PDB file of C-alpha atoms in Angstrom:
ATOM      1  CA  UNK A   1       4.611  -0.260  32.906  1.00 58.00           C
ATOM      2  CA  UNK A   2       1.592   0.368  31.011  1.00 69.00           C
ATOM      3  CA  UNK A   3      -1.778  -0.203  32.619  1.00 78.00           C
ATOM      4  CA  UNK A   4      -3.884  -2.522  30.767  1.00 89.00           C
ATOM      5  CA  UNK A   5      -7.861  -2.479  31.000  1.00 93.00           C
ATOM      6  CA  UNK A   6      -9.406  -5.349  29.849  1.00 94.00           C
ATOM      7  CA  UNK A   7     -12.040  -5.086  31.486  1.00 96.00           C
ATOM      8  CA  UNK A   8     -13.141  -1.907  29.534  1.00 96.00           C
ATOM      9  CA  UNK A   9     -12.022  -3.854  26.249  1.00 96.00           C
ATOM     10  CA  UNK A  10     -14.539  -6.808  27.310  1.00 96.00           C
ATOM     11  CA  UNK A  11     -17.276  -3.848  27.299  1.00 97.00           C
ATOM     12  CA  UNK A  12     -16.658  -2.185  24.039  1.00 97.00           C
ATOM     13  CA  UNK A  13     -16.567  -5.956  21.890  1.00 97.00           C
ATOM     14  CA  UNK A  14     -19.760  -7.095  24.139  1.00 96.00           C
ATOM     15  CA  UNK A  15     -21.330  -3.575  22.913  1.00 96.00           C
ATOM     16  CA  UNK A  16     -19.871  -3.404  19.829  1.00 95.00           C
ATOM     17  CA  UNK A  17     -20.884  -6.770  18.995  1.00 96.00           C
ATOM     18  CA  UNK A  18     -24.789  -6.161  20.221  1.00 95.00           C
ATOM     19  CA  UNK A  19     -24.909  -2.897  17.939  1.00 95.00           C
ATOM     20  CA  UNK A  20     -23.764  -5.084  14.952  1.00 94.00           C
ATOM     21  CA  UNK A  21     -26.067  -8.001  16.019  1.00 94.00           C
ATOM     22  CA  UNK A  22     -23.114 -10.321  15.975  1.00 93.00           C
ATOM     23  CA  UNK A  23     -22.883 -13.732  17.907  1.00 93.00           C
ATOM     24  CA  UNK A  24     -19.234 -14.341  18.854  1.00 93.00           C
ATOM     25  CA  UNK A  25     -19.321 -17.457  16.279  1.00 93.00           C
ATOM     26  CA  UNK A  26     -19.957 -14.561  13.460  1.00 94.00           C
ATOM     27  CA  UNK A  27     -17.349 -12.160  15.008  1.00 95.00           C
ATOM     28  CA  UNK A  28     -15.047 -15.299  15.377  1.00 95.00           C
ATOM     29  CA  UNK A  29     -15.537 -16.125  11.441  1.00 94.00           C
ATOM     30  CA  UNK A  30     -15.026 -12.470  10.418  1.00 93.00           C
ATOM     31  CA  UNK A  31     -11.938 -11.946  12.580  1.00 95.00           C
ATOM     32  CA  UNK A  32     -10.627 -15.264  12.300  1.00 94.00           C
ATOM     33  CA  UNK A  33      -9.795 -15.384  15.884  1.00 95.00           C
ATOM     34  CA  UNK A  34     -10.953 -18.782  17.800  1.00 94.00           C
ATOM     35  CA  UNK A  35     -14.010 -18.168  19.577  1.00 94.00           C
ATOM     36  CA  UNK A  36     -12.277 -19.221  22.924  1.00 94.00           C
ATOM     37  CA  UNK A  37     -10.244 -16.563  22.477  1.00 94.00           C
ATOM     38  CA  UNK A  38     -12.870 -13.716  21.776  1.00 95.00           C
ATOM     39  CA  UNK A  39     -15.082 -15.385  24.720  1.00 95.00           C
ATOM     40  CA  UNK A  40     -12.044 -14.672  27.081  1.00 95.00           C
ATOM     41  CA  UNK A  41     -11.467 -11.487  25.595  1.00 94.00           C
ATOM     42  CA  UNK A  42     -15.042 -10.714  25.949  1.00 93.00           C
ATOM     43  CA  UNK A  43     -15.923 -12.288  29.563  1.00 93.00           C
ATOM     44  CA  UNK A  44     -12.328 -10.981  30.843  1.00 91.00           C
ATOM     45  CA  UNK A  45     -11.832 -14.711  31.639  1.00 90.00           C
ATOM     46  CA  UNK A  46      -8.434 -14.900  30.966  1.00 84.00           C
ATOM     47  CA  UNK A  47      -5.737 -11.397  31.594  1.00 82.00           C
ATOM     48  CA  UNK A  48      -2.580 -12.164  29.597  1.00 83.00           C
ATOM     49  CA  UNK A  49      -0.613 -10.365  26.869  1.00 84.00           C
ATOM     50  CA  UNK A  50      -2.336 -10.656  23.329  1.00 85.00           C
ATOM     51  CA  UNK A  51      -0.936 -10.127  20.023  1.00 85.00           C
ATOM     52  CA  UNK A  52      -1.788  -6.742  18.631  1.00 87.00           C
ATOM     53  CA  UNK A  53      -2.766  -8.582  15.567  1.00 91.00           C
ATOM     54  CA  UNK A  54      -5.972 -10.499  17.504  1.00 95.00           C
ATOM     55  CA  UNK A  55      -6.932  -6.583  18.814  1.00 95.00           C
ATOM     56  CA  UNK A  56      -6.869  -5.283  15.258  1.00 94.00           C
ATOM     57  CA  UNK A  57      -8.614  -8.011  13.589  1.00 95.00           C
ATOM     58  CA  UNK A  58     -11.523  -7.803  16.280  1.00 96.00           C
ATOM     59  CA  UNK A  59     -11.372  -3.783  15.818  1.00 95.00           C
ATOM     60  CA  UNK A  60     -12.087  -4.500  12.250  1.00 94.00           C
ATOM     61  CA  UNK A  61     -14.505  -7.584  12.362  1.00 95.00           C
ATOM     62  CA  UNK A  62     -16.318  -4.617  14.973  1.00 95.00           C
ATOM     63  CA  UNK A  63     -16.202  -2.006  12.084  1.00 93.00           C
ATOM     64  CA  UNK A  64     -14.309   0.152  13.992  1.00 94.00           C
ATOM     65  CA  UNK A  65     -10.735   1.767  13.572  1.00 92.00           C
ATOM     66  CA  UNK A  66      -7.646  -1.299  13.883  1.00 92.00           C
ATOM     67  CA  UNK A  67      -6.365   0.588  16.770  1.00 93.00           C
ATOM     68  CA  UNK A  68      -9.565   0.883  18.445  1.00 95.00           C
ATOM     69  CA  UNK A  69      -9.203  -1.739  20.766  1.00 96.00           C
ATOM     70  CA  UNK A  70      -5.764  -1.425  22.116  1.00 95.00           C
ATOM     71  CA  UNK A  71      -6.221   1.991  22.468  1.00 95.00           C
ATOM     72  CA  UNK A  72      -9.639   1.146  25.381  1.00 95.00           C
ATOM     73  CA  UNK A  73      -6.747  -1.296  26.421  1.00 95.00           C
ATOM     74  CA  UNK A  74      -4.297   1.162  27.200  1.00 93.00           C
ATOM     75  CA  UNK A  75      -6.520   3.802  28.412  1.00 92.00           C
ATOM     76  CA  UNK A  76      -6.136   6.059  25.503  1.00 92.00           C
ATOM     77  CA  UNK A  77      -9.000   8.034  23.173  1.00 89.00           C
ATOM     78  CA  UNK A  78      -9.423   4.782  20.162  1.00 90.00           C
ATOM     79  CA  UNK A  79      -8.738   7.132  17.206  1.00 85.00           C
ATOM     80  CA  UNK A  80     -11.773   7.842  15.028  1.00 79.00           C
ATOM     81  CA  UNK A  81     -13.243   5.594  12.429  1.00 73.00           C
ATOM     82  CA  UNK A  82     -11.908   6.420   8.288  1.00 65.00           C
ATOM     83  CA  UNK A  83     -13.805   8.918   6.835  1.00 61.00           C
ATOM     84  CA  UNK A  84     -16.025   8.266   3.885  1.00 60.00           C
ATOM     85  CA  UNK A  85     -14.266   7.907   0.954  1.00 66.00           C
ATOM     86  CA  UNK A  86     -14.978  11.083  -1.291  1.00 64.00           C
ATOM     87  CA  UNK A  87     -17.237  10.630  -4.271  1.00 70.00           C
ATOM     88  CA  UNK A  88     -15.846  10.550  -7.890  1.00 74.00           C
ATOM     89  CA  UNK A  89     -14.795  13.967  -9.389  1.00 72.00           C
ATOM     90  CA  UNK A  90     -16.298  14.373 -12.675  1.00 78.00           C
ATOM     91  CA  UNK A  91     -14.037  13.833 -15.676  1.00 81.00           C
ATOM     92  CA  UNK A  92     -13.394  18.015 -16.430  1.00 82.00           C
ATOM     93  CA  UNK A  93     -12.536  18.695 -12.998  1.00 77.00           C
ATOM     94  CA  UNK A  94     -10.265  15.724 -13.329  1.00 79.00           C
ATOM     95  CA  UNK A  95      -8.771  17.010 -16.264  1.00 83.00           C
ATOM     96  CA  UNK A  96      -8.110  20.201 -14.727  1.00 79.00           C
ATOM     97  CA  UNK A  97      -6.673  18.772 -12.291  1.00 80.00           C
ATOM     98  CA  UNK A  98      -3.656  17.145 -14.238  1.00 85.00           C
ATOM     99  CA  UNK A  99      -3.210  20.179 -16.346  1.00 89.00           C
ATOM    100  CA  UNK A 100      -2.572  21.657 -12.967  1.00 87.00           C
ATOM    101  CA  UNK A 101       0.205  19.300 -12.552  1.00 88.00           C
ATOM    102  CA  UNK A 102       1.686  19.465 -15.878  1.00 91.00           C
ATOM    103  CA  UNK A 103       1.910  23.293 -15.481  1.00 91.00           C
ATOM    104  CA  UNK A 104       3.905  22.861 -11.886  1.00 88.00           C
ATOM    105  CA  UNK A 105       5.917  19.834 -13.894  1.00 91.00           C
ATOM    106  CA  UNK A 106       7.008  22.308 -16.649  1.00 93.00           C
ATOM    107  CA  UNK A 107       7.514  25.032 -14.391  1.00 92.00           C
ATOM    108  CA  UNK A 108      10.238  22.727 -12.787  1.00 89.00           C
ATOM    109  CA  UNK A 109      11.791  21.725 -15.736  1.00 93.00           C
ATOM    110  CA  UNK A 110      12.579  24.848 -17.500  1.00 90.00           C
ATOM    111  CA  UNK A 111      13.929  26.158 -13.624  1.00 88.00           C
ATOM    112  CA  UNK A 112      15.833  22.986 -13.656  1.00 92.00           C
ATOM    113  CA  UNK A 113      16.977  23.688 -17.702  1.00 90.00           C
ATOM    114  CA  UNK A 114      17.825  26.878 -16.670  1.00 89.00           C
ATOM    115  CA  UNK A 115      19.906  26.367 -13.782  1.00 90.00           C
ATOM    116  CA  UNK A 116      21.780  23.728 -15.362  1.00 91.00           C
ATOM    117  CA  UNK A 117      22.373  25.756 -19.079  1.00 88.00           C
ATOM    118  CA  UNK A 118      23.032  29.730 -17.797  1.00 81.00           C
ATOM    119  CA  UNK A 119      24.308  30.741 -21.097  1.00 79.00           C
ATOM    120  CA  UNK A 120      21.689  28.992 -22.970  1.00 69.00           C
ATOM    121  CA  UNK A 121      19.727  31.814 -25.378  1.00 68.00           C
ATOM    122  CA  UNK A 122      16.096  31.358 -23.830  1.00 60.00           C
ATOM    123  CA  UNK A 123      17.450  32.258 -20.826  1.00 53.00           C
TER     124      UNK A 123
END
């Protein structure tokens, strides 16, 4: 059986929540999970088994990784936020890019050609 903290999962949405200077009425309307429920959640009120759905949604309403929370619960390391996403690549290096790709592409087809014609002249 799996030991379940909740206590440490009250901490990290009371902290979380002060960092992002959110009232449990704001984290309830960005989660969309009842306020009674994040207020037992975050109090440690009530111990019973939650949907991993209500967990993710607070992760996210928290800005931090959907797993986040059940991780703390379980006693495991909450896996790290998403990085950045990387900026645009300019059009040219784009381009390059899918020349790249057509190169492999064609390189495939004429082994695939190949293998399948043996006696074929270009061979």
């Amino acid at each position: 059986m799996t030991v379940r903290n909740w206590n440490a999962v009250a901490r990290t949405i009371s902290a979380r929540a002060r960092e992002l200077e959110l009232s449990q009425l704001a984290l309830a309307e960005r989660s969309q999970v009842a306020s009674a429920t994040i207020r037992e959640l975050q109090y440690n009120t009530v111990q019973r088994r939650r949907n991993t759905r209500t967990l993710e949604a607070l992760s996210v309403a928290l800005e931090l990784h959907p797993g986040h929370l059940f991780a703390i619960l379980t006693g495991r390391t909450p896996p790290s936020r998403e990085p950045p996403p990387l900026p645009p690549l300019d059009p040219l290096a784009r381009l390059h890019i899918v020349e790249q790709h057509v190169l492999v592409l064609r390189q495939r087809l004429d082994e695939i050609h190949t293998a399948l014609n043996p006696d074929h002249p270009n061979r």
